[in-house]
């Protein structure tokens, strides 16, 4: 349960970084990608300082991670997104976040 709580915390930190990016650029990242690739992009933009560690592997998130994976889905217009975090099995949703315009 502690590892799953850590995955949730990473997903929420990605959400914060995406919102910061949008505040700076007036658009959300317009890509659909893994959490690792999103974090790498946000690090290169100066929004995050490092790619977070995957609690299950104790290494920086990688696009090949299955346990605790996090996926970012753009709405294709740059005005909305979703972030989905998964449990150890890589298929059971742990947390789903919707952001951007038209979301509540």
N, CA and C of each residue as an Amber inpcrd file, in Angstrom:
protein
   312
   0.8170000  -1.1940000   0.0000000   0.0000000   0.0000000   0.0000000
   0.8620000   1.2600000   0.0000000   2.0050000   1.1870000   0.6790000
   2.8970000   2.3540000   0.7080000   3.4590000   2.6340000  -0.6770000
   3.7890000   1.5780000  -1.4230000   4.3140000   1.7690000  -2.7800000
   3.2520000   2.3800000  -3.6800000   2.0190000   1.9260000  -3.5330000
   0.9300000   2.4850000  -4.3320000   0.6910000   3.9460000  -3.9720000
   0.7830000   4.2930000  -2.6980000   0.6390000   5.6910000  -2.2860000
   1.7500000   6.5340000  -2.9030000   2.9400000   5.9630000  -3.0210000
   4.0600000   6.6890000  -3.6420000   3.8170000   6.9040000  -5.1300000
   3.2360000   5.9170000  -5.8100000   2.9040000   6.0740000  -7.2310000
   1.8850000   7.1990000  -7.3900000   0.8820000   7.2330000  -6.5160000
  -0.1040000   8.3150000  -6.5530000   0.5750000   9.6740000  -6.3750000
   1.5220000   9.7430000  -5.4380000   2.2270000  11.0010000  -5.1840000
   3.0050000  11.4480000  -6.4170000   3.6200000  10.5000000  -7.1260000
   4.3550000  10.8470000  -8.3480000   3.3770000  11.3750000  -9.4010000
   2.2340000  10.7120000  -9.5560000   1.2360000  11.1610000 -10.5350000
   0.7550000  12.5700000 -10.2010000   0.5480000  12.8440000  -8.9330000
   0.1040000  14.1790000  -8.5270000   1.1990000  15.2180000  -8.7430000
   2.4600000  14.8310000  -8.5690000   3.5490000  15.7850000  -8.8380000
   3.6610000  16.0580000 -10.3340000   3.3840000  15.0430000 -11.1650000
   3.3460000  15.2700000 -12.6110000   2.2120000  16.2230000 -12.9700000
   1.0630000  16.0580000 -12.3140000  -0.0560000  16.9700000 -12.5580000
   0.3420000  18.4000000 -12.2260000   0.9920000  18.5950000 -11.0900000
   1.4380000  19.9310000 -10.7020000   2.3890000  20.5040000 -11.7390000
   3.3170000  19.6730000 -12.2240000   4.2790000  20.1300000 -13.2260000
   3.5800000  20.4680000 -14.5470000   2.5980000  19.6550000 -14.9460000
   1.8460000  19.9270000 -16.1800000   1.0860000  21.2460000 -16.0430000
   0.4820000  21.4800000 -14.8860000  -0.2420000  22.7330000 -14.6700000
   0.7220000  23.9260000 -14.6740000   1.9090000  23.7570000 -14.1110000
   2.9210000  24.8210000 -14.1430000   3.3410000  25.1030000 -15.5740000
   3.5840000  24.0500000 -16.3420000   3.9330000  24.1900000 -17.7640000
   2.8470000  24.9730000 -18.4910000   1.5860000  24.6030000 -18.2370000
   0.4700000  25.2830000 -18.9050000   0.3890000  26.7460000 -18.4870000
   0.6700000  27.0340000 -17.2240000   0.6750000  28.4190000 -16.7670000
   1.7340000  29.2520000 -17.4780000   2.8790000  28.6240000 -17.7500000
   3.9740000  29.3160000 -18.4310000   3.7450000  29.4440000 -19.9370000
   3.0810000  28.4400000 -20.5320000   2.9720000  28.3570000 -21.9980000
   1.5580000  28.5290000 -22.5430000   0.5630000  28.6810000 -21.6670000
  -0.8420000  28.8070000 -22.0530000  -1.3550000  27.6320000 -22.8820000
  -0.7230000  26.4810000 -22.7120000  -1.1490000  25.2530000 -23.3900000
  -0.5770000  24.0690000 -22.6230000  -1.3110000  22.9650000 -22.5970000
  -0.8020000  21.7490000 -21.9640000   0.0880000  21.0070000 -22.9450000
   1.0200000  20.2170000 -22.4450000   1.8360000  19.4150000 -23.3660000
   0.9170000  18.6250000 -24.3000000   1.1510000  18.7310000 -25.5770000
   0.2850000  18.1070000 -26.5810000   0.9460000  16.8390000 -27.1080000
   1.0280000  15.8850000 -26.2310000   1.6080000  14.5880000 -26.5870000
   0.9480000  13.5430000 -25.7210000   0.8920000  12.3400000 -26.2020000
   0.4270000  11.2280000 -25.3900000   1.6360000  10.3360000 -25.2000000
   1.9700000  10.0690000 -23.9540000   3.2530000   9.4540000 -23.6830000
   3.2640000   8.7920000 -22.3140000   4.3800000   8.1700000 -21.9880000
   4.5380000   7.6100000 -20.6610000   4.8740000   8.7260000 -19.6810000
   4.6980000   8.4470000 -18.4090000   5.0710000   9.4060000 -17.3790000
   6.5500000   9.7400000 -17.4280000   7.3780000   8.7340000 -17.7660000
   8.8300000   8.9590000 -17.8520000   9.1630000   9.9470000 -18.9620000
   8.5560000   9.7830000 -20.1240000   8.8200000  10.6790000 -21.2500000
   8.2660000  12.0750000 -20.9710000   7.0980000  12.1460000 -20.3240000
   6.5360000  13.4310000 -19.9490000   7.4710000  14.1280000 -18.9640000
   7.9300000  13.3930000 -17.9490000   8.8390000  13.9780000 -16.9540000
  10.1240000  14.4600000 -17.6160000  10.6740000  13.6720000 -18.5360000
  11.9010000  14.0840000 -19.2320000  11.6740000  15.3780000 -19.9930000
  10.5270000  15.5030000 -20.6340000  10.1930000  16.7240000 -21.3610000
  10.0620000  17.9030000 -20.4010000   9.4240000  17.6750000 -19.2670000
   9.2400000  18.7450000 -18.2930000  10.5570000  19.1230000 -17.6250000
  11.4620000  18.1710000 -17.4730000  12.8000000  18.4740000 -16.9550000
  13.5370000  19.3610000 -17.9550000  13.4550000  19.0090000 -19.2490000
  14.1440000  19.8110000 -20.2660000  13.5640000  21.2160000 -20.3720000
  12.2860000  21.3790000 -20.0200000  11.6340000  22.6930000 -20.0300000
  11.9170000  23.4720000 -18.7450000  12.5600000  22.8230000 -17.7710000
  12.8710000  23.4790000 -16.5050000  11.7310000  23.4900000 -15.5110000
  10.6740000  22.7250000 -15.7890000   9.5090000  22.6830000 -14.9020000
   9.7200000  21.6860000 -13.7640000  10.4370000  20.6110000 -14.0320000
  10.7930000  19.6220000 -13.0140000  12.3110000  19.5620000 -12.9370000
  12.8160000  19.1560000 -11.7810000  14.2720000  19.0870000 -11.6230000
  14.8380000  17.7240000 -11.9850000  14.0280000  16.6660000 -11.8920000
  14.5120000  15.3120000 -12.1950000  13.3300000  14.4010000 -12.4920000
  13.6220000  13.3200000 -13.1990000  12.6070000  12.2990000 -13.4360000
  12.3920000  11.5640000 -12.1200000  11.1550000  11.4520000 -11.6580000
  10.8930000  10.7990000 -10.3710000  11.2720000   9.3200000 -10.3930000
  11.5010000   8.7710000  -9.1930000  11.7840000   7.3420000  -9.0570000
  10.4930000   6.5550000  -9.0130000  10.5100000   5.4060000  -9.6760000
   9.3980000   4.4750000  -9.6010000   9.5160000   3.7500000  -8.2580000
   8.5090000   3.8330000  -7.4140000   8.5900000   3.1980000  -6.1030000
   8.7990000   1.6780000  -6.1600000   8.3550000   1.0480000  -7.2380000
   8.4960000  -0.4020000  -7.3470000   9.8910000  -0.8300000  -7.7840000
  10.5800000  -0.0080000  -8.5700000  11.9180000  -0.3840000  -9.0580000
  13.0380000   0.3540000  -8.3410000  12.7040000   1.4590000  -7.6800000
  13.6800000   2.3240000  -7.0060000  14.6600000   2.9740000  -7.9840000
  14.2750000   3.0360000  -9.2640000  15.0690000   3.7120000 -10.2980000
  14.1850000   4.7820000 -10.9390000  14.8110000   5.7170000 -11.6180000
  14.0400000   6.7350000 -12.3340000  13.0310000   6.0420000 -13.2390000
  11.8380000   6.6240000 -13.3320000  10.8240000   6.0520000 -14.2150000
  11.3880000   5.8640000 -15.6100000  10.9960000   4.7770000 -16.2380000
  11.4180000   4.4450000 -17.5860000  10.1640000   4.1860000 -18.4230000
  10.2530000   4.4160000 -19.7120000   9.0910000   4.1810000 -20.5780000
   8.7390000   2.6980000 -20.6660000   9.6460000   1.8130000 -20.2260000
   9.3640000   0.3770000 -20.2720000   8.7770000  -0.1550000 -18.9630000
   8.6280000   0.7060000 -17.9510000   8.0620000   0.2660000 -16.6710000
   6.6460000  -0.2520000 -16.8590000   6.3480000  -1.3420000 -16.1930000
   4.9790000  -1.8380000 -16.1240000   4.4340000  -1.6550000 -14.7110000
   5.1740000  -2.1090000 -13.7010000   4.7500000  -1.9400000 -12.3160000
   4.7640000  -0.4590000 -11.9810000   3.6260000   0.0550000 -11.5620000
   3.5480000   1.4610000 -11.1840000   3.6270000   2.4410000 -12.3360000
   3.3540000   1.9650000 -13.5510000   3.4840000   2.8640000 -14.7080000
   2.4920000   4.0140000 -14.6260000   2.8640000   5.1010000 -15.2760000
   2.0270000   6.2890000 -15.3590000   1.9720000   6.7030000 -16.8250000
   0.7620000   6.9700000 -17.3000000   0.5750000   7.3890000 -18.6860000
  -0.0640000   8.7750000 -18.7290000   0.3700000   9.5660000 -19.6940000
  -0.1780000  10.9020000 -19.9290000  -0.8850000  10.8790000 -21.2820000
  -2.1140000  11.3720000 -21.3070000  -2.8900000  11.4110000 -22.5480000
  -3.3450000  12.8390000 -22.7930000  -2.9100000  13.4190000 -23.9010000
  -3.3600000  14.7510000 -24.3010000  -4.7070000  14.6300000 -24.9880000
  -5.4960000  15.6900000 -24.9210000  -6.7720000  15.6780000 -25.6530000
  -6.5760000  16.0140000 -27.1300000  -5.3270000  16.2910000 -27.5250000
  -5.0210000  16.5760000 -28.9210000  -5.1130000  18.0400000 -29.2950000
  -5.6490000  18.8640000 -28.3830000  -5.7770000  20.2890000 -28.6790000
  -4.9000000  21.1510000 -27.7840000  -4.3050000  20.5400000 -26.7680000
  -3.5130000  21.3010000 -25.8110000  -4.3380000  21.9750000 -24.7320000
  -5.6470000  21.6700000 -24.6930000  -6.5010000  22.3060000 -23.6840000
  -6.9270000  21.3540000 -22.5780000  -6.5470000  20.0950000 -22.6680000
  -6.9160000  19.1270000 -21.6380000  -6.0220000  17.9140000 -21.6740000
  -6.0670000  17.1360000 -20.6130000  -5.2010000  15.9640000 -20.5040000
  -5.7420000  15.0120000 -19.4460000  -5.1810000  13.8210000 -19.4180000
  -5.4210000  12.8890000 -18.3190000  -4.0930000  12.2370000 -17.9510000
  -3.9590000  11.9280000 -16.6920000  -2.8140000  11.1920000 -16.1750000
  -3.3790000   9.9690000 -15.4700000  -2.8990000   8.7920000 -15.8400000
  -3.3830000   7.5540000 -15.2420000  -2.2120000   6.8040000 -14.6330000
  -2.3530000   6.4450000 -13.3640000  -1.3320000   5.6810000 -12.6530000
  -1.8690000   4.2780000 -12.4110000  -0.9720000   3.3020000 -12.4860000
  -1.3600000   1.9000000 -12.3870000  -0.6900000   1.2090000 -11.2050000
  -1.3220000   0.1450000 -10.7410000  -0.7790000  -0.6580000  -9.6470000
   0.4000000  -1.4990000 -10.1410000   0.9180000  -2.3280000  -9.2510000
   2.0670000  -3.1830000  -9.5560000   1.8480000  -4.0420000 -10.8050000
   0.6010000  -4.4960000 -11.0350000   0.3380000  -5.3820000 -12.1750000
   0.3790000  -4.6560000 -13.5190000   0.4130000  -3.3330000 -13.5070000
   0.5100000  -2.5610000 -14.7370000  -0.7760000  -2.4370000 -15.5180000
  -1.8760000  -3.0060000 -14.9940000  -3.1360000  -2.9080000 -15.7310000
  -4.2930000  -2.3950000 -14.8760000  -4.1930000  -2.5110000 -13.5650000
  -5.2440000  -2.0250000 -12.6810000  -5.0040000  -0.5510000 -12.3730000
  -6.0060000   0.2750000 -12.6880000  -5.8800000   1.7210000 -12.4720000
  -5.8690000   2.0130000 -10.9740000  -4.8850000   2.7900000 -10.5830000
  -4.7210000   3.2210000  -9.2060000  -5.2880000   4.6270000  -9.0170000
  -5.0580000   5.4930000 -10.0090000  -5.4870000   6.8880000  -9.9370000
  -5.6720000   7.4180000 -11.3540000  -6.7470000   8.1580000 -11.5580000
  -6.9880000   8.7940000 -12.8430000  -7.2640000  10.2670000 -12.5990000
  -6.4800000  11.1220000 -13.2680000  -6.5810000  12.5730000 -13.1040000
  -6.9760000  13.1860000 -14.4420000  -7.9670000  14.0520000 -14.4200000
  -8.3610000  14.7960000 -15.6240000  -8.0510000  16.2620000 -15.3680000
  -7.4850000  16.9410000 -16.3470000  -7.1630000  18.3540000 -16.1700000
  -7.4140000  19.1520000 -17.4290000  -7.4800000  20.4460000 -17.2460000
  -7.6800000  21.3370000 -18.3820000  -9.0870000  21.8420000 -18.4700000
  -9.3830000  22.5170000 -19.5650000 -10.7090000  23.1140000 -19.7420000
 -11.7680000  22.0350000 -19.9250000 -12.9310000  22.3330000 -19.4130000
 -14.0430000  21.4020000 -19.5420000 -14.0100000  20.2860000 -18.5250000
 -13.0600000  20.3400000 -17.5800000 -13.0190000  19.3140000 -16.5440000
 -13.4680000  19.9220000 -15.2320000 -13.8830000  19.0700000 -14.3380000
 -14.3150000  19.5810000 -13.0290000 -13.3950000  19.1120000 -11.9390000
